[in-house]
Coordinates of C-alpha atoms and ligand atoms in Angstrom, one line a residue:
M1 CA 126.9 140.1 93.4
T2 CA 123.7 138.3 92.8
E3 CA 124.8 134.8 91.8
T4 CA 127.4 132.2 92.3
R5 CA 128.8 130.1 89.5
E6 CA 130.7 127.4 91.2
K7 CA 131.4 124.2 89.2
P8 CA 129.2 121.3 90.4
A9 CA 131.2 119.1 92.8
P10 CA 132.2 115.6 91.6
A11 CA 129.8 112.9 92.7
G12 CA 129.9 112.4 96.4
A13 CA 132.2 115.3 97.2
A14 CA 131.3 117.7 99.9
I15 CA 129.8 120.9 98.7
D16 CA 129.6 124.1 100.8
T17 CA 128.2 126.8 98.5
V18 CA 125.6 126.4 95.7
D19 CA 123.0 128.6 94.1
A20 CA 120.3 126.2 95.1
V21 CA 119.7 123.3 97.5
I22 CA 116.9 121.1 96.3
V23 CA 115.3 118.8 98.8
G24 CA 114.0 115.6 97.2
A25 CA 115.0 113.6 94.2
G26 CA 111.6 112.6 92.9
F27 CA 110.2 113.9 89.6
A28 CA 110.1 117.5 91.0
G29 CA 113.7 117.6 92.3
M30 CA 115.1 115.8 89.3
Y31 CA 113.6 118.3 86.8
M32 CA 114.5 121.2 89.0
L33 CA 118.2 120.1 89.0
H34 CA 118.2 119.6 85.2
K35 CA 116.5 122.9 84.6
L36 CA 118.9 124.9 86.9
R37 CA 121.9 123.3 85.3
Q38 CA 120.7 124.3 81.9
L39 CA 120.5 127.9 83.1
G40 CA 124.0 127.9 84.6
F41 CA 123.0 127.7 88.2
T42 CA 124.7 125.3 90.5
A43 CA 122.6 123.0 92.6
V44 CA 122.8 120.0 94.9
V45 CA 119.9 117.6 95.6
Y46 CA 119.5 115.7 98.9
D47 CA 117.3 112.7 99.3
A48 CA 116.9 110.2 102.1
A49 CA 116.4 107.5 99.6
A50 CA 119.2 105.5 98.0
G51 CA 117.9 106.3 94.5
V52 CA 115.8 108.6 92.5
G53 CA 112.0 108.4 92.1
G54 CA 110.6 109.9 95.3
T55 CA 107.2 108.4 95.9
W56 CA 107.9 105.7 93.3
Y57 CA 111.1 104.7 95.2
W58 CA 109.2 104.1 98.4
N59 CA 105.8 102.9 97.4
R60 CA 106.7 99.4 96.2
Y61 CA 103.7 97.5 97.5
P62 CA 102.2 94.9 95.2
G63 CA 99.8 96.4 92.7
A64 CA 101.2 99.9 93.0
R65 CA 100.7 101.8 89.8
C66 CA 99.8 105.3 88.7
D67 CA 96.1 106.1 88.1
V68 CA 97.0 108.9 85.7
E69 CA 97.5 107.3 82.2
S70 CA 101.1 106.7 81.2
I71 CA 100.8 108.9 78.2
N72 CA 100.1 111.8 80.5
Y73 CA 102.3 110.8 83.4
S74 CA 105.7 111.7 81.9
Y75 CA 107.9 114.7 81.4
S76 CA 107.2 117.0 78.5
F77 CA 110.3 119.2 78.7
D78 CA 112.3 117.3 76.1
P79 CA 110.7 116.2 72.9
D80 CA 113.5 113.6 72.4
L81 CA 112.8 112.1 75.8
E82 CA 109.1 112.0 74.9
Q83 CA 109.8 110.2 71.7
E84 CA 112.3 107.6 72.9
W85 CA 110.5 106.3 76.0
E86 CA 108.0 103.5 75.5
W87 CA 105.3 102.8 78.1
S88 CA 104.0 99.3 78.1
E89 CA 100.7 99.7 79.8
R90 CA 97.8 102.2 79.9
Y91 CA 98.5 102.6 83.6
A92 CA 102.1 102.1 84.4
T93 CA 103.3 99.9 87.3
Q94 CA 105.5 101.3 90.0
P95 CA 108.6 99.3 88.7
E96 CA 108.1 100.8 85.2
I97 CA 107.7 104.3 86.5
L98 CA 110.8 103.9 88.6
R99 CA 112.7 102.6 85.5
Y100 CA 111.6 105.8 83.8
A101 CA 112.9 107.9 86.7
N102 CA 116.2 106.1 86.5
H103 CA 116.3 106.5 82.8
V104 CA 115.9 110.3 83.1
A105 CA 118.6 110.4 85.8
D106 CA 121.0 108.5 83.5
R107 CA 120.1 110.4 80.4
Y108 CA 120.8 113.8 82.0
D109 CA 123.6 112.6 84.2
L110 CA 121.7 113.9 87.3
R111 CA 123.2 111.6 89.9
R112 CA 126.5 113.5 90.2
D113 CA 124.6 116.3 91.9
I114 CA 122.4 114.2 94.0
R115 CA 123.4 113.1 97.5
F116 CA 121.5 110.0 98.3
S117 CA 120.8 108.5 101.7
T118 CA 121.1 111.9 103.1
R119 CA 118.4 113.6 105.0
V120 CA 118.2 117.4 105.4
T121 CA 118.0 118.1 109.1
A122 CA 117.6 121.8 109.2
A123 CA 117.5 125.0 107.1
S124 CA 117.7 128.5 108.3
F125 CA 117.8 131.8 106.5
D126 CA 120.8 133.9 107.4
E127 CA 119.7 137.5 107.3
S128 CA 123.1 139.0 107.1
A129 CA 124.4 136.7 104.3
Q130 CA 120.9 136.7 102.7
R131 CA 121.4 133.0 102.1
W132 CA 120.1 129.7 103.4
S133 CA 122.2 127.4 105.6
I134 CA 121.3 123.8 105.2
T135 CA 122.5 120.9 107.3
T136 CA 122.1 117.2 106.8
D137 CA 122.4 114.0 108.8
Q138 CA 125.6 113.2 106.9
G139 CA 127.4 116.3 108.2
D140 CA 126.9 118.5 105.2
D141 CA 126.6 122.2 106.0
V142 CA 125.7 124.1 102.8
S143 CA 125.1 127.7 102.0
A144 CA 122.6 128.3 99.2
Q145 CA 120.9 131.4 97.8
Y146 CA 117.8 129.4 97.2
L147 CA 116.1 126.5 98.9
V148 CA 113.8 124.5 96.8
M149 CA 111.5 122.1 98.5
A150 CA 110.7 119.2 96.1
V151 CA 109.6 116.9 98.9
G152 CA 106.4 115.6 97.4
C153 CA 102.8 115.9 98.6
L154 CA 102.4 112.3 99.9
S155 CA 105.7 111.3 101.4
T156 CA 105.4 111.5 105.2
S157 CA 103.7 108.3 106.0
K158 CA 101.2 108.0 108.8
M159 CA 100.5 105.1 111.2
P160 CA 97.1 104.7 112.9
E161 CA 96.6 106.2 116.3
I162 CA 96.1 102.9 118.1
P163 CA 98.3 101.5 120.8
G164 CA 100.2 98.3 120.7
I165 CA 102.0 98.3 117.4
D166 CA 105.3 97.8 119.2
V167 CA 104.1 94.7 120.9
F168 CA 103.0 92.8 117.8
R169 CA 105.2 89.7 117.4
G170 CA 104.5 89.1 113.7
K171 CA 105.7 91.3 110.9
W172 CA 104.2 94.6 110.0
Y173 CA 104.6 96.9 107.0
H174 CA 103.4 100.3 105.8
T175 CA 102.5 100.5 102.1
G176 CA 104.5 103.7 101.8
H177 CA 107.8 102.0 102.9
W178 CA 107.6 98.7 101.3
P179 CA 110.7 96.4 101.5
H180 CA 112.7 96.4 98.3
E181 CA 113.0 92.7 98.2
G182 CA 109.2 92.3 98.3
V183 CA 107.0 90.3 100.7
D184 CA 105.3 87.1 100.0
F185 CA 102.3 86.4 102.2
T186 CA 101.6 83.0 100.8
G187 CA 99.9 80.8 103.5
Q188 CA 99.7 83.6 106.0
R189 CA 96.9 85.2 108.0
L190 CA 97.2 88.8 106.9
G191 CA 95.4 91.9 108.2
V192 CA 95.2 95.1 106.2
I193 CA 94.2 98.4 107.9
G194 CA 92.9 101.1 105.6
T195 CA 91.0 101.2 102.3
G196 CA 92.5 104.1 100.5
S197 CA 94.2 103.9 97.1
S198 CA 97.2 101.9 98.4
A199 CA 95.0 99.3 100.0
I200 CA 92.6 99.2 97.0
Q201 CA 95.5 98.4 94.7
S202 CA 97.2 95.9 96.9
I203 CA 94.3 94.0 98.5
P204 CA 93.4 92.0 95.3
I205 CA 97.0 90.7 95.2
F206 CA 97.3 90.1 98.9
A207 CA 94.1 88.0 98.7
Q208 CA 95.7 85.8 96.0
Q209 CA 98.6 85.1 98.3
A210 CA 97.3 85.0 101.9
A211 CA 95.6 82.0 103.4
H212 CA 93.2 84.5 104.9
L213 CA 93.0 88.2 104.4
T214 CA 91.1 90.4 106.8
V215 CA 90.5 94.0 105.7
F216 CA 89.8 96.6 108.4
Q217 CA 87.7 99.4 106.8
R218 CA 86.9 102.7 108.6
T219 CA 85.6 104.6 105.6
P220 CA 84.7 103.0 102.3
N221 CA 86.1 104.6 99.2
F222 CA 84.7 105.1 95.7
S223 CA 86.7 103.1 93.2
L224 CA 86.3 102.6 89.5
P225 CA 87.7 99.7 87.4
A226 CA 91.0 100.8 85.9
K227 CA 90.5 98.9 82.7
N228 CA 94.2 98.6 82.5
A229 CA 95.6 97.0 79.4
P230 CA 98.8 96.9 77.3
L231 CA 99.2 100.2 75.4
D232 CA 98.5 99.7 71.7
P233 CA 101.9 100.5 70.1
D234 CA 100.2 102.1 67.0
E235 CA 98.0 104.3 69.2
F236 CA 101.1 105.4 71.2
T237 CA 103.0 106.1 68.0
A238 CA 100.0 108.2 66.7
L239 CA 100.0 110.1 70.0
K240 CA 103.7 110.8 69.8
A241 CA 103.1 112.5 66.5
R242 CA 100.9 115.0 68.2
Y243 CA 102.5 115.1 71.7
P244 CA 102.9 119.0 71.6
E245 CA 99.2 119.5 71.1
H246 CA 98.4 116.8 73.6
R247 CA 100.6 118.5 76.2
H248 CA 99.1 121.9 75.5
E249 CA 95.7 120.5 76.1
A250 CA 96.9 119.0 79.4
R251 CA 98.5 122.3 80.5
T252 CA 95.3 124.3 79.8
S253 CA 92.9 121.7 81.3
A254 CA 91.2 121.5 84.7
F255 CA 93.1 118.6 86.1
G256 CA 96.3 118.4 84.0
V257 CA 95.0 115.8 81.6
P258 CA 93.3 116.5 78.3
N259 CA 89.5 116.3 78.9
P260 CA 86.8 118.5 77.5
L261 CA 84.9 120.4 80.1
P262 CA 81.3 119.3 80.4
E263 CA 78.6 121.8 79.6
K264 CA 75.6 120.1 81.1
S265 CA 74.4 119.7 84.7
A266 CA 73.7 116.2 85.9
L267 CA 70.3 117.5 86.9
E268 CA 69.1 118.8 83.5
V269 CA 69.2 115.5 81.7
S270 CA 66.9 112.5 81.7
D271 CA 67.6 109.6 84.0
A272 CA 68.3 107.4 81.0
E273 CA 70.8 109.9 79.5
R274 CA 72.5 110.3 82.9
E275 CA 72.7 106.5 83.4
A276 CA 74.3 106.1 79.9
T277 CA 76.8 108.8 80.6
Y278 CA 77.9 107.3 83.9
E279 CA 78.1 103.9 82.3
A280 CA 80.4 105.2 79.6
G281 CA 82.5 107.0 82.3
F282 CA 82.6 103.9 84.5
E283 CA 83.6 101.7 81.6
K284 CA 86.2 104.1 80.4
G285 CA 88.4 103.5 83.5
S286 CA 89.2 107.2 84.0
L287 CA 88.7 109.2 87.2
V288 CA 88.8 112.5 85.5
G289 CA 86.4 111.2 82.8
M290 CA 83.9 110.1 85.4
L291 CA 84.1 113.3 87.6
L292 CA 83.8 115.5 84.5
S293 CA 80.7 113.7 83.2
Y294 CA 78.7 116.8 84.2
N295 CA 79.7 120.3 85.2
D296 CA 78.3 120.2 88.7
L297 CA 79.4 116.9 90.2
I298 CA 81.9 118.5 92.5
T299 CA 79.8 121.6 93.3
D300 CA 76.2 120.4 93.8
K301 CA 75.3 117.7 96.3
A302 CA 72.2 116.6 94.4
A303 CA 74.1 116.3 91.2
N304 CA 76.9 114.4 93.0
D305 CA 74.4 112.0 94.6
T306 CA 73.4 110.8 91.1
A307 CA 77.0 109.8 90.3
A308 CA 77.6 108.4 93.8
E309 CA 74.5 106.3 93.6
Y310 CA 75.5 105.0 90.2
V311 CA 78.8 103.8 91.5
R312 CA 77.2 102.3 94.7
Q313 CA 74.9 100.3 92.4
R314 CA 77.8 99.0 90.5
I315 CA 79.5 97.9 93.8
R316 CA 76.2 96.2 94.8
S317 CA 76.2 94.4 91.5
I318 CA 79.7 93.0 92.0
V319 CA 79.7 92.1 95.7
E320 CA 77.7 89.0 96.4
D321 CA 77.0 89.3 100.1
P322 CA 74.6 92.2 100.5
E323 CA 75.9 93.2 103.9
V324 CA 79.5 93.4 102.7
A325 CA 78.3 95.3 99.6
E326 CA 76.5 97.9 101.8
A327 CA 79.6 98.3 104.0
L328 CA 81.7 98.8 100.9
A329 CA 79.3 101.4 99.3
P330 CA 80.4 104.8 100.5
T331 CA 77.6 107.0 101.8
D332 CA 79.4 109.4 104.1
H333 CA 81.1 111.7 101.5
P334 CA 80.3 112.9 98.0
I335 CA 82.1 111.0 95.3
G336 CA 85.4 112.7 94.4
T337 CA 85.7 114.6 97.7
K338 CA 88.0 111.9 99.2
R339 CA 90.5 110.8 96.6
P340 CA 88.7 108.2 94.5
C341 CA 90.6 105.2 93.2
L342 CA 91.1 103.0 90.1
D343 CA 91.3 99.3 90.8
T344 CA 91.6 95.9 89.3
D345 CA 89.1 93.5 90.8
Y346 CA 88.9 95.3 94.1
Y347 CA 85.2 94.7 94.9
A348 CA 85.2 91.2 93.4
T349 CA 88.0 90.3 95.9
Y350 CA 85.4 90.4 98.6
N351 CA 83.6 87.4 97.0
R352 CA 86.6 85.2 97.7
P353 CA 86.1 82.8 100.6
N354 CA 89.5 83.8 102.1
V355 CA 88.6 87.5 102.5
T356 CA 86.8 89.1 105.4
L357 CA 85.8 92.7 105.7
V358 CA 85.6 94.2 109.2
N359 CA 83.5 97.3 109.3
L360 CA 85.3 99.6 111.9
R361 CA 82.3 101.9 111.9
K362 CA 80.4 99.1 113.7
T363 CA 83.3 97.6 115.7
P364 CA 86.2 100.1 116.0
L365 CA 89.8 99.2 116.3
V366 CA 91.0 99.1 119.9
E367 CA 94.6 98.0 119.8
V368 CA 97.2 95.9 118.2
T369 CA 98.1 93.0 120.4
E370 CA 101.0 90.6 120.5
T371 CA 99.2 88.3 118.1
G372 CA 97.0 90.5 116.0
V373 CA 94.4 93.2 116.2
R374 CA 91.6 93.7 118.6
T375 CA 88.4 95.5 117.8
S376 CA 85.6 96.4 120.2
E377 CA 84.0 93.0 119.3
R378 CA 86.9 90.5 119.2
E379 CA 90.5 89.7 118.5
Y380 CA 91.9 88.7 115.2
E381 CA 95.2 86.8 114.9
F382 CA 97.7 87.5 112.2
D383 CA 101.1 86.5 110.9
S384 CA 101.5 89.9 109.3
I385 CA 99.8 93.3 109.3
V386 CA 99.8 95.9 106.5
F387 CA 99.2 99.5 107.4
A388 CA 97.8 101.2 104.4
T389 CA 97.0 104.2 106.5
G390 CA 98.3 107.0 104.3
F391 CA 100.2 110.2 104.7
D392 CA 100.5 113.5 106.5
A393 CA 99.7 115.0 103.1
M394 CA 100.9 118.2 101.5
T395 CA 102.4 119.8 104.6
G396 CA 103.9 116.8 106.5
S397 CA 107.1 116.8 104.6
L398 CA 107.5 120.6 104.5
V399 CA 107.5 120.7 108.3
A400 CA 109.3 117.4 108.8
F401 CA 112.6 119.3 109.6
D402 CA 113.1 122.7 111.1
I403 CA 112.9 125.5 108.6
K404 CA 113.7 128.8 110.1
G405 CA 112.9 131.9 108.1
R406 CA 113.3 135.6 108.9
D407 CA 113.4 136.7 112.6
G408 CA 113.8 133.1 113.6
V409 CA 110.2 132.2 112.6
M410 CA 109.7 128.5 112.2
L411 CA 107.7 127.2 109.3
K412 CA 105.7 124.7 111.5
E413 CA 104.8 127.6 113.9
K414 CA 103.8 129.9 111.1
W415 CA 101.6 127.2 109.7
A416 CA 100.2 126.0 113.0
A417 CA 96.7 127.0 111.9
G418 CA 97.2 125.7 108.4
P419 CA 99.6 126.5 105.5
R420 CA 99.7 130.1 104.2
T421 CA 101.3 130.5 100.8
Y422 CA 101.4 132.8 97.9
L423 CA 100.5 130.7 94.8
G424 CA 101.4 127.5 96.7
V425 CA 105.0 128.2 95.6
A426 CA 106.3 130.5 98.3
T427 CA 105.5 131.7 101.8
A428 CA 106.2 135.1 103.4
Q429 CA 109.2 135.4 105.7
F430 CA 110.9 132.5 104.1
P431 CA 112.7 134.4 101.4
N432 CA 114.2 132.5 98.4
M433 CA 112.4 129.4 99.4
F434 CA 110.2 127.8 96.8
M435 CA 107.9 124.8 97.1
I436 CA 107.2 122.6 94.1
T437 CA 103.5 121.7 94.2
G438 CA 103.1 123.2 97.6
P439 CA 99.8 123.7 99.5
G440 CA 97.6 126.3 97.7
S441 CA 98.5 125.0 94.3
P442 CA 96.6 122.5 92.1
S443 CA 99.2 119.8 93.0
V444 CA 97.2 116.7 94.2
L445 CA 94.1 117.8 92.3
S446 CA 96.1 117.5 89.0
N447 CA 98.4 115.3 87.0
M448 CA 101.5 115.9 89.2
M449 CA 103.8 115.8 86.2
I450 CA 102.1 118.8 84.6
S451 CA 102.1 120.7 87.8
I452 CA 105.7 119.9 88.7
E453 CA 106.9 121.1 85.3
Q454 CA 104.9 124.3 85.6
H455 CA 106.3 125.1 89.0
V456 CA 109.9 124.2 88.1
D457 CA 109.7 126.4 85.0
W458 CA 108.2 129.2 87.0
I459 CA 110.8 129.0 89.8
A460 CA 113.6 128.8 87.3
D461 CA 112.3 131.8 85.4
A462 CA 112.0 133.7 88.7
M463 CA 115.6 132.9 89.6
T464 CA 116.8 133.9 86.1
Y465 CA 114.9 137.2 86.5
M466 CA 116.5 137.8 89.8
R467 CA 120.0 137.2 88.3
E468 CA 119.3 139.4 85.3
H469 CA 118.0 142.2 87.5
G470 CA 120.7 142.1 90.1
K471 CA 118.3 141.0 92.9
Q472 CA 119.3 138.9 95.8
V473 CA 116.1 138.2 97.7
I474 CA 112.5 137.3 96.7
D475 CA 109.8 137.1 99.3
P476 CA 106.1 137.2 99.0
T477 CA 104.4 140.0 100.8
L478 CA 102.1 139.1 103.6
E479 CA 99.3 140.9 101.8
S480 CA 99.6 138.8 98.7
E481 CA 99.9 135.6 100.8
D482 CA 96.7 136.5 102.8
E483 CA 94.8 137.2 99.6
W484 CA 95.9 134.0 97.9
T485 CA 95.3 131.9 101.0
E486 CA 91.8 133.3 101.3
H487 CA 91.2 132.8 97.6
V488 CA 92.2 129.1 97.9
T489 CA 89.7 128.6 100.7
E490 CA 87.0 130.6 98.9
V491 CA 87.3 128.5 95.7
G492 CA 87.4 125.3 97.8
N493 CA 84.2 126.4 99.5
T494 CA 82.4 126.6 96.2
T495 CA 82.9 122.9 96.0
L496 CA 81.8 119.9 98.0
Y497 CA 85.4 119.0 99.0
P498 CA 85.3 120.7 102.5
T499 CA 82.3 118.5 103.4
A500 CA 84.4 115.3 103.5
N501 CA 86.9 114.2 106.1
S502 CA 89.8 113.6 103.8
W503 CA 93.5 114.2 103.7
Y504 CA 92.8 117.1 101.3
M505 CA 91.4 118.7 104.4
G506 CA 94.1 117.5 106.8
S507 CA 91.5 115.6 108.7
N508 CA 93.3 112.2 108.6
V509 CA 95.9 113.5 111.0
A510 CA 95.0 114.0 114.6
G511 CA 95.4 117.6 115.6
K512 CA 96.0 118.9 112.1
P513 CA 94.0 122.0 111.3
R514 CA 91.0 121.5 109.0
V515 CA 92.0 123.4 105.9
F516 CA 91.4 122.7 102.3
L517 CA 95.0 122.2 101.2
P518 CA 95.2 122.2 97.4
Y519 CA 93.9 124.8 94.9
I520 CA 90.8 123.7 92.9
G521 CA 90.8 126.7 90.5
G522 CA 92.0 124.4 87.7
V523 CA 95.4 123.8 86.2
G524 CA 95.0 126.0 83.2
P525 CA 93.6 129.1 85.0
Y526 CA 96.2 128.7 87.8
R527 CA 99.0 128.6 85.2
E528 CA 97.6 131.9 83.8
I529 CA 97.6 133.5 87.2
C530 CA 101.3 132.4 87.8
D531 CA 102.3 133.7 84.4
Q532 CA 100.7 137.0 85.0
V533 CA 102.5 137.4 88.3
A534 CA 105.8 136.8 86.5
E535 CA 104.9 139.1 83.6
K536 CA 104.2 141.9 86.1
A537 CA 107.8 141.6 87.5
Y538 CA 106.7 139.2 90.2
D539 CA 103.7 141.0 91.4
G540 CA 103.0 140.3 95.1
F541 CA 106.7 139.5 95.8
D542 CA 109.2 141.9 97.3
L543 CA 112.4 141.7 95.3
T544 CA 115.5 143.3 96.9
Ligands
N01_601 O1 96.2 106.6 102.0 P1 94.7 107.2 102.3 P2 96.7 105.8 100.7 N1 92.0 103.3 111.8 O2 94.9 108.3 103.2 C1 92.6 104.4 106.9 C2 97.9 108.7 96.4 N2 98.1 107.3 95.9 O3 98.1 105.5 100.9 O4 89.3 107.2 105.4 C3 91.4 102.8 110.8 O5 94.0 107.4 101.0 C4 91.8 105.5 106.3 O6 90.5 105.5 106.8 P3 89.7 106.9 106.8 C5 96.4 109.1 96.3 O7 96.4 110.4 96.1 C6 97.9 107.2 94.5 O8 95.8 104.8 100.3 O9 90.6 108.0 107.4 N3 91.7 103.2 109.5 C7 91.9 105.2 104.9 O10 91.0 104.2 104.5 C8 95.9 108.6 97.6 O11 94.7 109.3 97.9 C9 98.0 106.0 94.0 O12 88.5 106.7 107.7 C10 92.6 104.1 109.4 C11 93.4 104.6 104.8 O13 93.7 104.2 106.1 C12 97.0 109.0 98.5 O14 98.2 108.6 97.8 C13 98.2 104.9 94.7 C14 93.2 104.7 110.5 C15 94.3 105.6 104.3 O15 94.0 105.9 103.0 C16 97.0 108.3 99.8 O16 96.6 106.9 99.6 C17 98.3 105.0 96.1 C18 92.9 104.3 111.7 N4 93.5 104.8 112.9 C19 98.2 106.3 96.7 N5 94.1 105.7 110.0 C20 97.8 105.9 92.5 O17 98.3 106.7 91.7 C21 93.9 105.7 108.7 N6 93.0 104.7 108.3 C22 96.9 104.9 92.1

């Protein structure tokens, strides 16, 4: 017997046996559930949130929006869904994206198989039954043939490693867990720690509310103007007419959005030509557009320097105080090697009289106090503090609860020196466990929607193959895992990414091994590799 065909339980009812347990009800988990249902598999989804949407459920800070264009950041699996949904802006806001996630949940009646407000607490592979046992904090104890981790790449938030947060008498917030009712900082003295994407999006709005805003910056980040605007309905209609081609271009591209690959090096053109190219890229409001201005921006430091300097000049031209401008202009990492941002009025915000930038490179943070924050230089008093300090990216949520594979091996122990995966979708000794956009796959270096759909389809195909071929267990070989893990590192080392201290490298989390986590071989080539593995009867996996 290779499959179970139980009927899905009615909403809220206890379930004890399914084909698949899916952890996470974000875009990955939602599509996985839909796909498995279509194929006649039974599945249940668990999510700690009270609703669907994953990252878009939690990250409700003011200004949160996607920096992949709306026309690309949506599902492509159903042409009817594609045609009926209308995006209002070039870059959709968090509320609009969450509405979309809820629309999808309603449209495909997904909620009846999702257990909300339920956190998975442990999963272990039972060798005798050849199945996973999964427990939750709500008392569920489920047996599943497959465990699908749809936990998201940026979902385990991270606080700064400074003492005193518990003694602060004002209010504090993390951008990744924003209160649903919103927060109004009007009239307040507000401190923000961090200058990554979440901070860069929210700071201009905080500055409009707060009596005074103090931003604590450790590393300046490159940011380009988003040039956000309402979507032109005629243009969107025209795109809808060619959505299949558009999606095909995205699936075969480098980063999961249609963009021609550049042929020229930044170093082979005249200064004037290069300047004009960067200006066009900068004015376009597209990260991929800017980073794909030339073919060597992420591989050659001298080429990268030309783009980085262009952006630094633009920062200097916006920020009036030269000392503040210098502090905001990143010089410690090549552009693109820490996740760059798209913003609306970020740099101009530092021209406001009610905004102060504190350069933590000169005066490091010492502690949070009862009344604010103390640096090596002085104390700052606040009514509220916002921690925009990011996430334990890519692996944090995969090791957040105990996952025990064959011979009692724990995933967090196996990955103590860094994640080891085959194709970023599976890891040896954890049979029948799949990861959607796991480490070692393009994931965060791509349009997540494209990568999610690719993994879900691939996993569903693998499960169907297993069912059709009377197989019970699929497990990558150690050899294929070693080869892939080495390949991910090798390709990463051909780029400038490893030269930066970034969450791509795990270096934002104390004690985390320094390993390049995503796969930079390109979305299109990666898809081909995965397809070839499937075509060769899941080459590199043991199927029993
Ligand atoms: O987090 P981050 P984020 N003392 O890790 C600082 C995606 N995203 O939530 O760089 C002082 O980027 C830290 O400083 P440093 C996107 O992929 C997408 O902003 O480590 N500072 C950094 O400045 C993004 O990259 C969207 O020196 C400390 C900041 O906190 C990812 O999520 C929107 C510190 C953390 O920045 C994460 O973004 C938002 C300390 N002890 C997010 N610890 C869009 O689609 C940390 N910091 C637009």
